[in-house]
XYZ file of C-alpha atoms in Angstrom:
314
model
C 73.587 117.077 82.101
C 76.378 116.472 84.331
C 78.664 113.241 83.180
C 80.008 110.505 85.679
C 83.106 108.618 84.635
C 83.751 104.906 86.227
C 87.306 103.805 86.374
C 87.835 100.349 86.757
C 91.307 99.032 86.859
C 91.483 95.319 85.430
C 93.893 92.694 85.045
C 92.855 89.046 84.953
C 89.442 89.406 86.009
C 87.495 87.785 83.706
C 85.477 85.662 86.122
C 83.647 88.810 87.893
C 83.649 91.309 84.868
C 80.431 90.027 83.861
C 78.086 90.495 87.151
C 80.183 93.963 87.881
C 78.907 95.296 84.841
C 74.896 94.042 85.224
C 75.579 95.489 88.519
C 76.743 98.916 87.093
C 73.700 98.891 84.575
C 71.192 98.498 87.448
C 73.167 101.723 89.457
C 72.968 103.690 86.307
C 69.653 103.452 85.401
C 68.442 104.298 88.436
C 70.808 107.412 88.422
C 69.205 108.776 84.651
C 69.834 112.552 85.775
C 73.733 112.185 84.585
C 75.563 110.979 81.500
C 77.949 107.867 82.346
C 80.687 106.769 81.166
C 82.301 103.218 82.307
C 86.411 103.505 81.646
C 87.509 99.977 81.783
C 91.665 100.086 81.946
C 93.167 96.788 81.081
C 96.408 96.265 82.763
C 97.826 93.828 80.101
C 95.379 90.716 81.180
C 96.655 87.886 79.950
C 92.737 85.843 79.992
C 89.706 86.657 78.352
C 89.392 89.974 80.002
C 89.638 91.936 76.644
C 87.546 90.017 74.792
C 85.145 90.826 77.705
C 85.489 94.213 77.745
C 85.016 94.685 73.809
C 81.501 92.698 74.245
C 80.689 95.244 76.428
C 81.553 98.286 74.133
C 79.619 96.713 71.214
C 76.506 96.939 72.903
C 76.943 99.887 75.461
C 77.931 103.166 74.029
C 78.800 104.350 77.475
C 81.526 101.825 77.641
C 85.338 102.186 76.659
C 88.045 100.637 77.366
C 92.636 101.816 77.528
C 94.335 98.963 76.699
C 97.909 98.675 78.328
C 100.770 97.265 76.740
C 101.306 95.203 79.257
C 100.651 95.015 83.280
C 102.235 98.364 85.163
C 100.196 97.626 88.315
C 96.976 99.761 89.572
C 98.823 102.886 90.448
C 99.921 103.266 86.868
C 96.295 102.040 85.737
C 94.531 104.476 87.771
C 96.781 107.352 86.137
C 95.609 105.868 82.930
C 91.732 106.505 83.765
C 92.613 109.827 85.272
C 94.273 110.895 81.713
C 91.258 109.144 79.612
C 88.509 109.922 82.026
C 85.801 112.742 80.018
C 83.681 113.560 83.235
C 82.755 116.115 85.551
C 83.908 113.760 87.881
C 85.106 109.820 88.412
C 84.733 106.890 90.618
C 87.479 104.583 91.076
C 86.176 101.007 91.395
C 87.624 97.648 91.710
C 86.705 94.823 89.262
C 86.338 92.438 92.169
C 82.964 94.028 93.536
C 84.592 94.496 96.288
C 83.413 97.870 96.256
C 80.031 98.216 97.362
C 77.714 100.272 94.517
C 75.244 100.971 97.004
C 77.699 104.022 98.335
C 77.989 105.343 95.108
C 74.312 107.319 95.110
C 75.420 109.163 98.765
C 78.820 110.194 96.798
C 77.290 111.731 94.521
C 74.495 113.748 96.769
C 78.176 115.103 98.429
C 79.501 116.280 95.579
C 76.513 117.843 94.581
C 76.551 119.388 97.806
C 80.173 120.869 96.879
C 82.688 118.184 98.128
C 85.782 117.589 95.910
C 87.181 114.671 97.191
C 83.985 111.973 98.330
C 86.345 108.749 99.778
C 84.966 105.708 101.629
C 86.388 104.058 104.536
C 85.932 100.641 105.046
C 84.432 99.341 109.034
C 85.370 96.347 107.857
C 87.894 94.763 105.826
C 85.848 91.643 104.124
C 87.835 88.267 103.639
C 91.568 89.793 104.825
C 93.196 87.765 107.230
C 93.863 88.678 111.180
C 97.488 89.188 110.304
C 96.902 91.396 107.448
C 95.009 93.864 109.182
C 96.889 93.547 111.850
C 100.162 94.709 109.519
C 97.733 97.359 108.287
C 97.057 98.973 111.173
C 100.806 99.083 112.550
C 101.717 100.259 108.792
C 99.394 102.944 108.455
C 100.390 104.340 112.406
C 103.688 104.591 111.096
C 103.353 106.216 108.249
C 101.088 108.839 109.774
C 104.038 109.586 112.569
C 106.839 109.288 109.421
C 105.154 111.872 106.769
C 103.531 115.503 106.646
C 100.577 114.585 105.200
C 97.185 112.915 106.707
C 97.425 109.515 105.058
C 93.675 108.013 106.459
C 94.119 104.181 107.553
C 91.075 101.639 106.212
C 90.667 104.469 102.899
C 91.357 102.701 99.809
C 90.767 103.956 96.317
C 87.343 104.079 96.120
C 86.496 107.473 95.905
C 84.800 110.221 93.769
C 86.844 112.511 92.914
C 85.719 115.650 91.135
C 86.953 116.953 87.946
C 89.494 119.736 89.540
C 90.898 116.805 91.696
C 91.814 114.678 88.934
C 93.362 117.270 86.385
C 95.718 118.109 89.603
C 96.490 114.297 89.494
C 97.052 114.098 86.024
C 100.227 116.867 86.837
C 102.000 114.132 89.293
C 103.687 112.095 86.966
C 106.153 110.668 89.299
C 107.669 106.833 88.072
C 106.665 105.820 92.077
C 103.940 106.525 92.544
C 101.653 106.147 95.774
C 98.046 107.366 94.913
C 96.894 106.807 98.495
C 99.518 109.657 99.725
C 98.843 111.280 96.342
C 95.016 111.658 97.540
C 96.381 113.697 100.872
C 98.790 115.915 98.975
C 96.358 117.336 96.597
C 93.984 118.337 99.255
C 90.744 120.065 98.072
C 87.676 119.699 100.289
C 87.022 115.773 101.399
C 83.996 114.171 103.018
C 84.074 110.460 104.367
C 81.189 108.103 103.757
C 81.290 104.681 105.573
C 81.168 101.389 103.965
C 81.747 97.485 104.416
C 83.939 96.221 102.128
C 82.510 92.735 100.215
C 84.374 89.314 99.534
C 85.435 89.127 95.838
C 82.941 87.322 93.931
C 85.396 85.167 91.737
C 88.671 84.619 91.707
C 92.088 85.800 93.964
C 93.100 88.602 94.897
C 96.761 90.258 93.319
C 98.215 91.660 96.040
C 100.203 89.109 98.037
C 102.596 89.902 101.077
C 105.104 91.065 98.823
C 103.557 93.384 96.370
C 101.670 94.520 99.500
C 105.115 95.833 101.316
C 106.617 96.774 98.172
C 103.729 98.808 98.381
C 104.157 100.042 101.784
C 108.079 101.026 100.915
C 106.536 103.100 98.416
C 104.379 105.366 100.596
C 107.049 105.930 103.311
C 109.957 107.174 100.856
C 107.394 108.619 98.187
C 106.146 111.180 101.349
C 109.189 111.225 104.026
C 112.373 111.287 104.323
C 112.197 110.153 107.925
C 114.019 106.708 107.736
C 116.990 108.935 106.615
C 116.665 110.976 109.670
C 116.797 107.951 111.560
C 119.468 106.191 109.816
C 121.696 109.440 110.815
C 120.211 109.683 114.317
C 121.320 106.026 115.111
C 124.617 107.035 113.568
C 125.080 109.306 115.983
C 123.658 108.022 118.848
C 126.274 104.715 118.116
C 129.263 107.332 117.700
C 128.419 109.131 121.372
C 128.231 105.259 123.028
C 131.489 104.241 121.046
C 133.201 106.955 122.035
C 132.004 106.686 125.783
C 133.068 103.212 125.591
C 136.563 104.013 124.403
C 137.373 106.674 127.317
C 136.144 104.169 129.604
C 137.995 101.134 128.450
C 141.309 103.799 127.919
C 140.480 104.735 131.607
C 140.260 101.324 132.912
C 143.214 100.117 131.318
C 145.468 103.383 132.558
C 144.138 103.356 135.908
C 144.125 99.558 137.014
C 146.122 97.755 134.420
C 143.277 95.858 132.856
C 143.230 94.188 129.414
C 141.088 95.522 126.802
C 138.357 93.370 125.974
C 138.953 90.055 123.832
C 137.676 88.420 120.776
C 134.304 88.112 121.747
C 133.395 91.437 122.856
C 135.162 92.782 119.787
C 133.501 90.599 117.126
C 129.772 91.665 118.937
C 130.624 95.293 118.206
C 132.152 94.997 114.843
C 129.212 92.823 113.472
C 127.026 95.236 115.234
C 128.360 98.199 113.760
C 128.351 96.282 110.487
C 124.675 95.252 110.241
C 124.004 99.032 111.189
C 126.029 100.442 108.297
C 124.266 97.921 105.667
C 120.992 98.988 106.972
C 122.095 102.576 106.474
C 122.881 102.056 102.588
C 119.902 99.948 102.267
C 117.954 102.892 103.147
C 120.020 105.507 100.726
C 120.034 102.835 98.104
C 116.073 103.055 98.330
C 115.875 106.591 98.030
C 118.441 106.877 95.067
C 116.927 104.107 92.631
C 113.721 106.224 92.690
C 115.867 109.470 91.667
C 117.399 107.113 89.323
C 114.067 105.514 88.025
C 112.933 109.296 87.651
C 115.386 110.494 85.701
C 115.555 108.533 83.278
C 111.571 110.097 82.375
C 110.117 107.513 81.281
C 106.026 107.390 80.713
C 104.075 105.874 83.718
C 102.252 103.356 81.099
C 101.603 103.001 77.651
C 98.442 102.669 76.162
C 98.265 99.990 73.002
C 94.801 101.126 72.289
C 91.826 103.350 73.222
C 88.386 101.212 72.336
C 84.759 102.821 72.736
C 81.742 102.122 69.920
C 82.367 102.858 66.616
C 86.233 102.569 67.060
C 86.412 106.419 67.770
C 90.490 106.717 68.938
C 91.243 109.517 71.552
């Protein structure tokens, strides 16, 4: 009998961990033909999501738990289920019930059917706010246009992915990571399912504006290096106008006797030319603190302690 592995990133949810598991309980015992296994990772939640989570394990044996040492963010968490995961294959699922369950039976009838890689994409995007999709959708056209690789627009993380497809993602150990890209890269043979994406249940989301573009920097320098190419192509572009410029104003001044251009004129280009140059190192300075946070090899998380019945330790 073929086993299914849930991994549910969590931090701070106690408020919907409750109903998302009686929800999960219904979905797997309609589903009795496989073995499951629900892979709770706990991304250092500072409530009463542990305490949760360990009710759970004493009276499901299906039910573990990785315990972070404290909160890395979902990327790292989701590494953290691929690495603990024992299935032939595993969902990724949000805590929030965001996701809905009700896809979960057609992913697996694909992956039966030989699909690898079984991802939904969302027709609509729940609660989010006109501006935030709106930001979406430019985000994801440029970063389709800026890297090599088919990152999908409106595909989050929840996915089946079969067992070759996460031992592969086990292998990327990168510091910055950017699963979403990661997902692309791998390749392996992908069917899309279409879903509409629920309102959380209880409490707020995590991702604000910030961590949401901090985000977004990742994916562009994690898959292309074409701000770079555009930092130099401005560069020279600048250089060629400059230089026009000069013969012109060289010209000019030869020719009819005119002064060069005063104070103004001059204090437009230099703080023009200025802003341009600190936009240039911003952009190098982005690429080299990610060769300098991988180099220094440090582990993606750290895992305080693996929980499942009987207190077996993995």
């Amino acid at each position: 009998m073929k086993t299914i592995s849930i991994i549910i990133p969590a931090y701070n949810e106690q408020e919907s961990l409750q109903k998302l598991y009686t929800n999960l309980c219904k979905l797997t015992d309609s589903l009795k033909q496989y073995n499951w296994e629900i892979l709770f990772i706990n991304d250092g939640s500072n409530d009463d999501t542990e305490s949760i989570i360990n009710s759970f394990i004493e009276q499901d044996a299906r039910v573990a738990t990785v315990i972070l040492s404290r909160n890395f963010g979902k990327e790292a968490a989701m590494l953290a289920g691929f690495d603990y995961a024992t299935g032939d294959c595993a969902i990724i699922l949000d805590a929030d019930l965001q996701h809905p369950l009700s896809a979960i039976p057609l992913m697996l009838q694909y992956w039966e059917e030989g699909y690898d890689d079984v991802y939904a994409r969302r027709r609509s995007r729940g609660d989010n706010s006109a501006l935030r999709k709106l930001f979406s959708r430019i985000y994801y056209s440029l970063l389709q246009r800026a890297s090599n690789i088919d990152v999908l627009p409106n595909v989050g993380d929840f996915r089946l992915l079969d067992r070759k497809c996460i031992d592969t993602l086990k292998t990327l150990r990168e510091q910055c990571r950017y699963t979403k890209g990661m997902y692309a890269w791998i390749g392996y043979k992908k069917k899309e399912i279409l879903c509409d994406q629920q309102e959380r249940i209880a409490g707020s989301s995590k991702w604000n504006f910030f961590s949401l573009f901090n985000l977004a920097i990742e994916g562009v320098t994690s898959f292309s290096v074409t701000p770079l190419r555009i930092s130099s192509i401005l560069g020279f572009i600048i250089s060629c106008v400059a230089f026009v410029y000069m013969i012109i104003i060289i010209a000019k001044t030869l020719i009819w006797g005119e002064s060069v251009a005063g104070y103004p004129s001059l204090m437009c280009i230099i703080l023009f030319l200025g802003g341009i140059q600190l936009l240039s190192l911003g952009i190098i300075g982005e690429y080299l603190g990610r060769i300098f946070n991988e180099t220094k090899n440090r582990p993606t998380y750290i895992a305080r302690e693996y929980k499942k019945q009987h207190h077996d330790q993995k």
